[in-house]
Amino acid sequence: ALERQPAPGTPLGVYLHIPFCRKRCTFCYFKVYTDKNASEIESYLEAALAELKLFAEKPFIGGRNPKFIYFGGGTPSYISSDQLRHLVTGMKKLLPWDEAEEVAFECEPGTITPAKLNAIKELGITRLSLGVENFDEGILRANGRAHGAREIPRAYEYARSIGFPQINVDLIAGMVGETDENWRENVRQLIAMSPEMVTIYQMEIPVNTVIFKEMKASGQIVAPVATWRTKREWVRYAFAELEKAGYTVTSTTTAVKNPEKNRFLYREFLWRGADMIGLGVASFSHVGGTHFQNDSEFETYVTKLAQGVLPIHRALTPTHEERMIREFILQMKFGSVQPQYFREKFAMDPLTQFAQPLENLRQQGLLTVSEQEVRLSREGLLRVDELIHDFFLPQHREVALA
């Protein structure tokens, strides 16, 4: 895939995983490190630049510059202002950002200083994403968050004062200790802050989280968090209150003030088949229909790049049909899918391909179907992750339900 020219009109994006944190949240399932010193962090950032250089020399770039850049983690705001400037300057030299429509940057409120926020803004970040998660001090501590409740308004107000184009605030429904009363207060404070964009996740407890490991050690079977039904109800309440405040729900997890202006472009591009270079330890890439993942160990990742070798660990190239199914499932998370897009891109009609599961969901009142659009109801949107299994191929459906 890396040695082929890109398909005409395919956008390119760059994701950089910055895996450093002040502490590990008890619900976190990402590849993160809390024990790396400044020298190790710098070696990692140099490795990421070396990785981008190797990619930039490959035919699949095809003269393209990125349409979107995403700094995720971990905690991108953990690194110093100088480290960030060096990193971004190096990235822009290798693949200029002149055509980038979005540059998103994740922040943990407790790592924010005026100097760092100014540096982030000066480097061309178009959306700051604050990982608030909950406004209650006790709940933040119970879930292992590094920041405290008092740091949230300080970080937000300063970002607002220096004129960030867009600010997104993350909340999590179902954190340990959350209650109906707490959730309503979270939504009230969120709306009072008035960010341009909001993301609300429903808490998951995968096997590599601290919470799961503690459950296993103590013999617990049920996670000490809200049920899926309760989490859905909390998100439903949040979406309803946000709509009253003038927001528009744009996906299963997001709401924005102005749908024309406030858009999660990296998601829009990716869910429609864009190419994306995933830089960093354990990062995933998608190029020319092939998915591949980097080595998941810090030392292996850095060492391979010091040797001039891309640290690719594994790869998968789906079939034409599988790529069509993937995009259909992802676009269902928008709450609306246009069948004509798939007829034109894949020469396949999803209304025929998925006639039975679509009819089943229609009868349950979870979506409506026409030649122009498949539209999920609010209930369907909140439950979309459990509904999409019916659209998998049989062999994948069995794995998903195992």
Tab-separated table of C-alpha atoms in Angstrom:
chain	number	residue	atom	x	y	z
A	1	ALA	CA	0.000	0.000	0.000
A	2	LEU	CA	2.844	2.393	0.805
A	3	GLU	CA	4.453	1.851	-2.590
A	4	ARG	CA	1.319	2.652	-4.640
A	5	GLN	CA	0.101	6.026	-5.806
A	6	PRO	CA	-3.036	7.196	-3.949
A	7	ALA	CA	-6.493	6.877	-5.440
A	8	PRO	CA	-7.491	10.221	-7.015
A	9	GLY	CA	-9.223	12.585	-4.612
A	10	THR	CA	-8.323	10.656	-1.435
A	11	PRO	CA	-7.582	13.071	1.436
A	12	LEU	CA	-4.530	12.543	3.643
A	13	GLY	CA	-4.340	13.031	7.398
A	14	VAL	CA	-1.750	12.629	10.148
A	15	TYR	CA	-2.342	11.317	13.670
A	16	LEU	CA	0.439	11.559	16.259
A	17	HIS	CA	0.188	9.559	19.474
A	18	ILE	CA	1.883	11.336	22.369
A	19	PRO	CA	1.700	8.623	25.038
A	20	PHE	CA	2.867	10.536	28.114
A	21	CYS	CA	0.688	11.293	31.134
A	22	ARG	CA	1.105	12.595	34.682
A	23	LYS	CA	-0.761	9.521	35.930
A	24	ARG	CA	-2.807	6.694	34.466
A	25	CYS	CA	-6.600	6.966	34.770
A	26	THR	CA	-8.187	3.812	36.188
A	27	PHE	CA	-10.399	3.473	33.070
A	28	CYS	CA	-7.668	4.156	30.485
A	29	TYR	CA	-7.006	1.435	27.899
A	30	PHE	CA	-4.594	3.345	25.654
A	31	LYS	CA	-0.832	2.918	25.393
A	32	VAL	CA	0.486	5.490	27.868
A	33	TYR	CA	3.566	6.020	30.037
A	34	THR	CA	3.877	7.859	33.330
A	35	ASP	CA	7.558	7.119	33.962
A	36	LYS	CA	9.450	8.700	31.048
A	37	ASN	CA	11.972	11.484	31.678
A	38	ALA	CA	12.687	14.499	29.448
A	39	SER	CA	15.454	12.703	27.558
A	40	GLU	CA	13.226	9.712	26.771
A	41	ILE	CA	10.408	11.988	25.674
A	42	GLU	CA	12.740	13.844	23.328
A	43	SER	CA	14.010	10.563	21.859
A	44	TYR	CA	10.401	9.562	21.211
A	45	LEU	CA	9.562	12.844	19.489
A	46	GLU	CA	12.659	12.510	17.297
A	47	ALA	CA	11.558	8.977	16.432
A	48	ALA	CA	8.120	10.278	15.424
A	49	LEU	CA	9.743	12.837	13.127
A	50	ALA	CA	11.939	10.114	11.655
A	51	GLU	CA	8.833	8.008	11.051
A	52	LEU	CA	7.089	10.885	9.281
A	53	LYS	CA	10.180	11.413	7.122
A	54	LEU	CA	10.124	7.761	6.018
A	55	PHE	CA	6.446	8.014	5.160
A	56	ALA	CA	6.898	11.329	3.327
A	57	GLU	CA	9.311	9.637	0.932
A	58	LYS	CA	6.849	6.886	-0.044
A	59	PRO	CA	4.835	6.893	-3.303
A	60	PHE	CA	1.472	6.754	-1.493
A	61	ILE	CA	1.905	10.405	-0.477
A	62	GLY	CA	1.512	11.297	-4.158
A	63	GLY	CA	2.310	14.968	-3.659
A	64	ARG	CA	-0.471	15.376	-1.098
A	65	ASN	CA	-0.332	17.592	1.982
A	66	PRO	CA	-2.468	16.674	4.982
A	67	LYS	CA	-6.046	17.880	5.221
A	68	PHE	CA	-6.178	17.154	8.935
A	69	ILE	CA	-3.728	16.643	11.801
A	70	TYR	CA	-4.629	15.176	15.172
A	71	PHE	CA	-2.475	15.156	18.310
A	72	GLY	CA	-3.833	12.459	20.623
A	73	GLY	CA	-2.689	10.565	23.647
A	74	GLY	CA	-1.879	10.062	26.296
A	75	THR	CA	-1.610	13.754	26.950
A	76	PRO	CA	-0.196	15.897	24.134
A	77	SER	CA	-0.217	18.914	26.474
A	78	TYR	CA	2.156	17.041	28.800
A	79	ILE	CA	5.195	17.865	26.649
A	80	SER	CA	6.928	21.224	27.081
A	81	SER	CA	6.351	24.276	24.888
A	82	ASP	CA	9.879	23.945	23.462
A	83	GLN	CA	9.367	20.270	22.675
A	84	LEU	CA	6.064	21.073	21.000
A	85	ARG	CA	7.570	23.856	18.880
A	86	HIS	CA	10.416	21.587	17.759
A	87	LEU	CA	7.978	18.792	16.932
A	88	VAL	CA	5.547	20.923	14.936
A	89	THR	CA	8.316	22.755	13.066
A	90	GLY	CA	9.792	19.419	12.036
A	91	MET	CA	6.425	18.034	10.953
A	92	LYS	CA	5.644	21.071	8.814
A	93	LYS	CA	9.017	20.816	7.043
A	94	LEU	CA	8.282	17.225	6.064
A	95	LEU	CA	4.602	17.643	5.144
A	96	PRO	CA	3.435	21.276	5.041
A	97	TRP	CA	0.176	22.145	6.806
A	98	ASP	CA	-0.844	24.815	4.274
A	99	GLU	CA	-3.869	22.778	3.151
A	100	ALA	CA	-4.862	21.517	6.612
A	101	GLU	CA	-8.511	22.265	7.345
A	102	GLU	CA	-8.220	21.075	10.941
A	103	VAL	CA	-5.421	20.709	13.501
A	104	ALA	CA	-6.769	19.216	16.727
A	105	PHE	CA	-4.906	18.964	20.024
A	106	GLU	CA	-5.937	17.080	23.180
A	107	CYS	CA	-5.248	18.667	26.582
A	108	GLU	CA	-5.498	17.611	30.210
A	109	PRO	CA	-6.568	20.736	32.156
A	110	GLY	CA	-3.899	20.343	34.825
A	111	THR	CA	-1.066	20.516	32.275
A	112	ILE	CA	-2.192	23.859	30.875
A	113	THR	CA	-0.226	27.054	31.515
A	114	PRO	CA	-0.629	30.432	29.786
A	115	ALA	CA	2.756	29.994	28.080
A	116	LYS	CA	1.847	26.533	26.787
A	117	LEU	CA	-1.577	27.605	25.549
A	118	ASN	CA	-0.032	30.526	23.702
A	119	ALA	CA	2.509	28.184	22.108
A	120	ILE	CA	-0.253	25.758	21.067
A	121	LYS	CA	-2.281	28.541	19.477
A	122	GLU	CA	0.724	30.118	17.726
A	123	LEU	CA	1.579	26.779	16.118
A	124	GLY	CA	-1.712	26.739	14.231
A	125	ILE	CA	-3.932	24.479	16.344
A	126	THR	CA	-7.540	25.061	15.239
A	127	ARG	CA	-9.338	23.023	17.924
A	128	LEU	CA	-8.362	22.534	21.543
A	129	SER	CA	-9.957	19.493	23.169
A	130	LEU	CA	-10.163	19.620	26.986
A	131	GLY	CA	-10.469	16.257	28.734
A	132	VAL	CA	-12.730	17.453	31.549
A	133	GLU	CA	-14.622	14.123	31.924
A	134	ASN	CA	-16.417	15.238	35.134
A	135	PHE	CA	-16.605	18.482	37.141
A	136	ASP	CA	-16.652	16.833	40.584
A	137	GLU	CA	-13.391	16.637	42.560
A	138	GLY	CA	-14.241	13.391	44.315
A	139	ILE	CA	-15.225	11.615	41.109
A	140	LEU	CA	-12.093	12.821	39.325
A	141	ARG	CA	-9.972	11.374	42.143
A	142	ALA	CA	-11.938	8.116	42.290
A	143	ASN	CA	-11.210	7.557	38.582
A	144	GLY	CA	-7.526	8.416	38.804
A	145	ARG	CA	-7.682	11.685	36.856
A	146	ALA	CA	-4.572	13.828	37.245
A	147	HIS	CA	-6.409	17.158	37.175
A	148	GLY	CA	-8.681	18.620	39.841
A	149	ALA	CA	-12.014	20.390	39.526
A	150	ARG	CA	-10.494	23.839	40.142
A	151	GLU	CA	-8.127	23.467	37.188
A	152	ILE	CA	-10.982	23.060	34.695
A	153	PRO	CA	-12.367	26.641	34.644
A	154	ARG	CA	-8.871	28.102	34.815
A	155	ALA	CA	-7.731	26.203	31.709
A	156	TYR	CA	-10.956	26.863	29.816
A	157	GLU	CA	-11.153	30.565	30.621
A	158	TYR	CA	-7.583	31.217	29.574
A	159	ALA	CA	-8.026	29.306	26.310
A	160	ARG	CA	-11.165	31.336	25.685
A	161	SER	CA	-9.431	34.628	26.497
A	162	ILE	CA	-6.650	34.175	23.936
A	163	GLY	CA	-9.118	33.400	21.167
A	164	PHE	CA	-8.856	29.706	20.288
A	165	PRO	CA	-11.012	29.225	17.165
A	166	GLN	CA	-12.771	26.173	18.614
A	167	ILE	CA	-12.818	24.493	22.015
A	168	ASN	CA	-14.203	21.008	22.568
A	169	VAL	CA	-15.016	19.667	26.032
A	170	ASP	CA	-15.069	15.921	26.740
A	171	LEU	CA	-17.341	14.283	29.326
A	172	ILE	CA	-17.665	10.601	30.214
A	173	ALA	CA	-21.008	9.075	31.158
A	174	GLY	CA	-20.555	6.228	33.634
A	175	MET	CA	-17.416	7.094	35.574
A	176	VAL	CA	-17.024	5.444	38.978
A	177	GLY	CA	-19.152	7.369	41.465
A	178	GLU	CA	-21.372	9.198	38.978
A	179	THR	CA	-25.034	9.571	39.941
A	180	ASP	CA	-28.120	11.077	38.321
A	181	GLU	CA	-27.636	14.238	40.367
A	182	ASN	CA	-23.951	14.502	39.508
A	183	TRP	CA	-24.642	13.957	35.814
A	184	ARG	CA	-27.267	16.698	35.705
A	185	GLU	CA	-24.788	19.040	37.384
A	186	ASN	CA	-22.113	18.090	34.840
A	187	VAL	CA	-24.462	18.980	31.998
A	188	ARG	CA	-25.421	22.263	33.674
A	189	GLN	CA	-21.782	23.304	34.079
A	190	LEU	CA	-20.954	22.175	30.541
A	191	ILE	CA	-23.689	24.332	29.039
A	192	ALA	CA	-22.657	27.268	31.246
A	193	MET	CA	-19.114	27.016	29.824
A	194	SER	CA	-20.556	27.213	26.300
A	195	PRO	CA	-17.817	25.486	24.264
A	196	GLU	CA	-18.269	25.306	20.504
A	197	MET	CA	-18.104	21.518	20.558
A	198	VAL	CA	-18.921	18.732	23.006
A	199	THR	CA	-17.961	15.062	23.058
A	200	ILE	CA	-19.661	12.614	25.439
A	201	TYR	CA	-18.337	9.074	25.733
A	202	GLN	CA	-20.008	6.148	27.453
A	203	MET	CA	-17.598	4.505	29.892
A	204	GLU	CA	-16.107	1.171	28.824
A	205	ILE	CA	-13.995	-1.164	30.972
A	206	PRO	CA	-11.656	-3.212	28.698
A	207	VAL	CA	-9.418	-5.924	30.134
A	208	ASN	CA	-6.262	-3.750	30.232
A	209	THR	CA	-7.710	-1.091	32.549
A	210	VAL	CA	-6.863	-0.676	36.226
A	211	ILE	CA	-10.563	-1.070	37.074
A	212	PHE	CA	-10.785	-4.452	35.319
A	213	LYS	CA	-7.605	-5.716	36.944
A	214	GLU	CA	-8.937	-4.723	40.370
A	215	MET	CA	-12.249	-6.452	39.570
A	216	LYS	CA	-10.419	-9.642	38.610
A	217	ALA	CA	-8.264	-9.573	41.742
A	218	SER	CA	-11.298	-9.185	43.998
A	219	GLY	CA	-13.505	-11.663	42.128
A	220	GLN	CA	-15.992	-9.034	40.924
A	221	ILE	CA	-18.024	-9.878	37.851
A	222	VAL	CA	-19.861	-6.588	37.280
A	223	ALA	CA	-17.914	-3.346	36.785
A	224	PRO	CA	-18.496	-0.681	39.488
A	225	VAL	CA	-19.963	1.763	36.976
A	226	ALA	CA	-23.432	2.627	35.670
A	227	THR	CA	-25.261	0.107	33.475
A	228	TRP	CA	-25.366	0.603	29.718
A	229	ARG	CA	-29.032	1.580	29.983
A	230	THR	CA	-28.217	4.234	32.574
A	231	LYS	CA	-25.321	5.568	30.514
A	232	ARG	CA	-27.568	5.837	27.465
A	233	GLU	CA	-30.148	7.715	29.509
A	234	TRP	CA	-27.497	10.132	30.737
A	235	VAL	CA	-26.302	10.814	27.184
A	236	ARG	CA	-29.925	11.180	26.053
A	237	TYR	CA	-30.478	13.764	28.814
A	238	ALA	CA	-27.273	15.628	27.910
A	239	PHE	CA	-28.178	15.744	24.214
A	240	ALA	CA	-31.688	17.012	25.008
A	241	GLU	CA	-30.347	19.764	27.274
A	242	LEU	CA	-27.699	20.729	24.726
A	243	GLU	CA	-30.348	20.979	22.022
A	244	LYS	CA	-32.393	23.282	24.270
A	245	ALA	CA	-29.251	25.436	24.546
A	246	GLY	CA	-28.940	25.667	20.753
A	247	TYR	CA	-26.534	22.802	20.017
A	248	THR	CA	-26.991	20.244	17.233
A	249	VAL	CA	-26.259	16.552	17.789
A	250	THR	CA	-23.906	15.460	14.980
A	251	SER	CA	-23.051	11.874	15.923
A	252	THR	CA	-23.449	9.246	18.587
A	253	THR	CA	-20.937	11.133	20.773
A	254	THR	CA	-20.900	14.778	19.644
A	255	ALA	CA	-22.877	18.017	19.642
A	256	VAL	CA	-21.861	21.378	18.205
A	257	LYS	CA	-23.078	24.974	18.273
A	258	ASN	CA	-22.859	25.561	14.533
A	259	PRO	CA	-22.882	22.462	12.274
A	260	GLU	CA	-21.620	24.467	9.301
A	261	LYS	CA	-18.664	25.922	11.167
A	262	ASN	CA	-17.943	23.490	14.035
A	263	ARG	CA	-17.079	20.124	12.535
A	264	PHE	CA	-14.953	17.170	13.638
A	265	LEU	CA	-13.234	16.978	10.270
A	266	TYR	CA	-10.757	14.216	11.113
A	267	ARG	CA	-13.716	11.966	11.850
A	268	GLU	CA	-15.611	13.030	8.738
A	269	PHE	CA	-12.584	12.315	6.568
A	270	LEU	CA	-11.739	8.982	8.221
A	271	TRP	CA	-15.282	7.634	8.202
A	272	ARG	CA	-15.351	8.285	4.471
A	273	GLY	CA	-12.169	6.371	3.701
A	274	ALA	CA	-9.390	8.977	3.925
A	275	ASP	CA	-5.774	7.871	4.195
A	276	MET	CA	-4.205	8.522	7.591
A	277	ILE	CA	-0.619	8.158	8.752
A	278	GLY	CA	-0.549	7.047	12.380
A	279	LEU	CA	2.711	8.138	14.015
A	280	GLY	CA	3.889	6.871	17.380
A	281	VAL	CA	3.932	3.741	19.491
A	282	ALA	CA	0.993	1.362	18.842
A	283	SER	CA	-0.601	3.835	16.396
A	284	PHE	CA	-2.901	2.666	13.627
A	285	SER	CA	-2.682	3.841	10.022
A	286	HIS	CA	-5.020	3.478	7.048
A	287	VAL	CA	-3.474	3.767	3.582
A	288	GLY	CA	-5.001	2.718	0.276
A	289	GLY	CA	-7.498	0.452	2.000
A	290	THR	CA	-4.869	-1.300	4.138
A	291	HIS	CA	-4.829	-0.972	7.921
A	292	PHE	CA	-1.587	-1.365	9.839
A	293	GLN	CA	-0.375	-0.857	13.393
A	294	ASN	CA	2.995	0.126	14.840
A	295	ASP	CA	4.996	-1.789	17.414
A	296	SER	CA	3.434	-1.395	20.853
A	297	GLU	CA	6.657	-1.213	22.911
A	298	PHE	CA	8.429	2.094	23.462
A	299	GLU	CA	11.996	0.790	23.120
A	300	THR	CA	11.241	-1.250	19.981
A	301	TYR	CA	9.528	1.709	18.339
A	302	VAL	CA	12.397	4.119	19.041
A	303	THR	CA	15.132	1.602	18.137
A	304	LYS	CA	13.642	0.642	14.759
A	305	LEU	CA	13.336	4.265	13.706
A	306	ALA	CA	16.910	4.984	14.804
A	307	GLN	CA	17.830	2.219	12.342
A	308	GLY	CA	15.749	3.829	9.572
A	309	VAL	CA	13.054	1.129	9.621
A	310	LEU	CA	9.314	1.749	9.798
A	311	PRO	CA	8.041	0.142	13.045
A	312	ILE	CA	5.069	-1.648	11.464
A	313	HIS	CA	3.942	-4.618	13.554
A	314	ARG	CA	0.904	-5.987	11.714
A	315	ALA	CA	-1.347	-5.195	8.744
A	316	LEU	CA	-4.661	-6.168	7.180
A	317	THR	CA	-6.089	-5.434	3.751
A	318	PRO	CA	-9.894	-5.850	3.738
A	319	THR	CA	-11.792	-6.933	0.640
A	320	HIS	CA	-13.813	-4.461	-1.423
A	321	GLU	CA	-16.986	-5.634	0.317
A	322	GLU	CA	-15.407	-5.340	3.759
A	323	ARG	CA	-14.308	-1.772	3.031
A	324	MET	CA	-17.847	-0.895	2.016
A	325	ILE	CA	-19.250	-2.443	5.207
A	326	ARG	CA	-16.684	-0.600	7.311
A	327	GLU	CA	-17.605	2.786	5.904
A	328	PHE	CA	-21.335	2.098	6.180
A	329	ILE	CA	-21.013	1.109	9.830
A	330	LEU	CA	-18.867	4.120	10.658
A	331	GLN	CA	-21.224	6.522	8.902
A	332	MET	CA	-24.165	5.102	10.860
A	333	LYS	CA	-22.539	6.789	13.849
A	334	PHE	CA	-23.347	10.131	12.209
A	335	GLY	CA	-27.014	9.193	12.563
A	336	SER	CA	-27.584	9.516	8.834
A	337	VAL	CA	-26.223	7.595	5.827
A	338	GLN	CA	-26.660	8.431	2.119
A	339	PRO	CA	-26.948	5.234	0.026
A	340	GLN	CA	-25.949	7.046	-3.174
A	341	TYR	CA	-22.456	7.601	-1.760
A	342	PHE	CA	-21.949	3.808	-1.634
A	343	ARG	CA	-23.491	3.210	-5.039
A	344	GLU	CA	-21.021	5.645	-6.570
A	345	LYS	CA	-17.911	4.703	-4.592
A	346	PHE	CA	-18.314	0.934	-4.285
A	347	ALA	CA	-20.849	0.085	-7.037
A	348	MET	CA	-22.885	-1.562	-4.276
A	349	ASP	CA	-26.318	-0.594	-2.956
A	350	PRO	CA	-26.491	-0.750	0.854
A	351	LEU	CA	-30.287	-0.885	0.730
A	352	THR	CA	-29.967	-4.219	-1.065
A	353	GLN	CA	-26.843	-5.412	0.758
A	354	PHE	CA	-28.367	-4.736	4.167
A	355	ALA	CA	-32.055	-5.173	3.369
A	356	GLN	CA	-32.777	-7.568	6.256
A	357	PRO	CA	-30.979	-5.813	9.129
A	358	LEU	CA	-32.321	-2.454	7.966
A	359	GLU	CA	-35.867	-3.830	7.928
A	360	ASN	CA	-35.419	-5.367	11.377
A	361	LEU	CA	-34.264	-2.049	12.825
A	362	ARG	CA	-36.990	-0.142	10.980
A	363	GLN	CA	-39.644	-2.372	12.555
A	364	GLN	CA	-38.171	-1.636	15.987
A	365	GLY	CA	-38.419	2.098	15.337
A	366	LEU	CA	-34.643	2.552	15.453
A	367	LEU	CA	-34.284	3.997	11.938
A	368	THR	CA	-36.117	5.023	8.795
A	369	VAL	CA	-35.150	4.058	5.242
A	370	SER	CA	-35.598	5.806	1.895
A	371	GLU	CA	-33.726	5.756	-1.410
A	372	GLN	CA	-31.952	8.949	-0.343
A	373	GLU	CA	-31.207	8.307	3.321
A	374	VAL	CA	-30.977	5.879	6.207
A	375	ARG	CA	-31.688	7.919	9.352
A	376	LEU	CA	-31.373	6.635	12.896
A	377	SER	CA	-33.784	7.670	15.619
A	378	ARG	CA	-32.314	9.097	18.824
A	379	GLU	CA	-32.677	5.674	20.453
A	380	GLY	CA	-30.958	4.079	17.469
A	381	LEU	CA	-28.124	6.582	17.622
A	382	LEU	CA	-27.539	5.952	21.334
A	383	ARG	CA	-27.502	2.189	20.742
A	384	VAL	CA	-25.624	2.205	17.436
A	385	ASP	CA	-22.598	0.287	18.729
A	386	GLU	CA	-24.743	-2.731	19.596
A	387	LEU	CA	-26.829	-2.475	16.418
A	388	ILE	CA	-23.959	-2.505	13.911
A	389	HIS	CA	-23.110	-6.170	14.563
A	390	ASP	CA	-25.987	-7.195	12.303
A	391	PHE	CA	-24.236	-5.520	9.368
A	392	PHE	CA	-21.007	-7.516	9.737
A	393	LEU	CA	-20.248	-10.499	7.541
A	394	PRO	CA	-21.242	-13.757	9.303
A	395	GLN	CA	-17.663	-14.717	10.192
A	396	HIS	CA	-17.030	-11.321	11.750
A	397	ARG	CA	-20.385	-11.228	13.497
A	398	GLU	CA	-19.492	-14.370	15.400
A	399	VAL	CA	-16.194	-12.866	16.553
A	400	ALA	CA	-17.889	-9.604	17.617
A	401	LEU	CA	-20.387	-11.465	19.801
A	402	ALA	CA	-17.856	-13.877	21.303
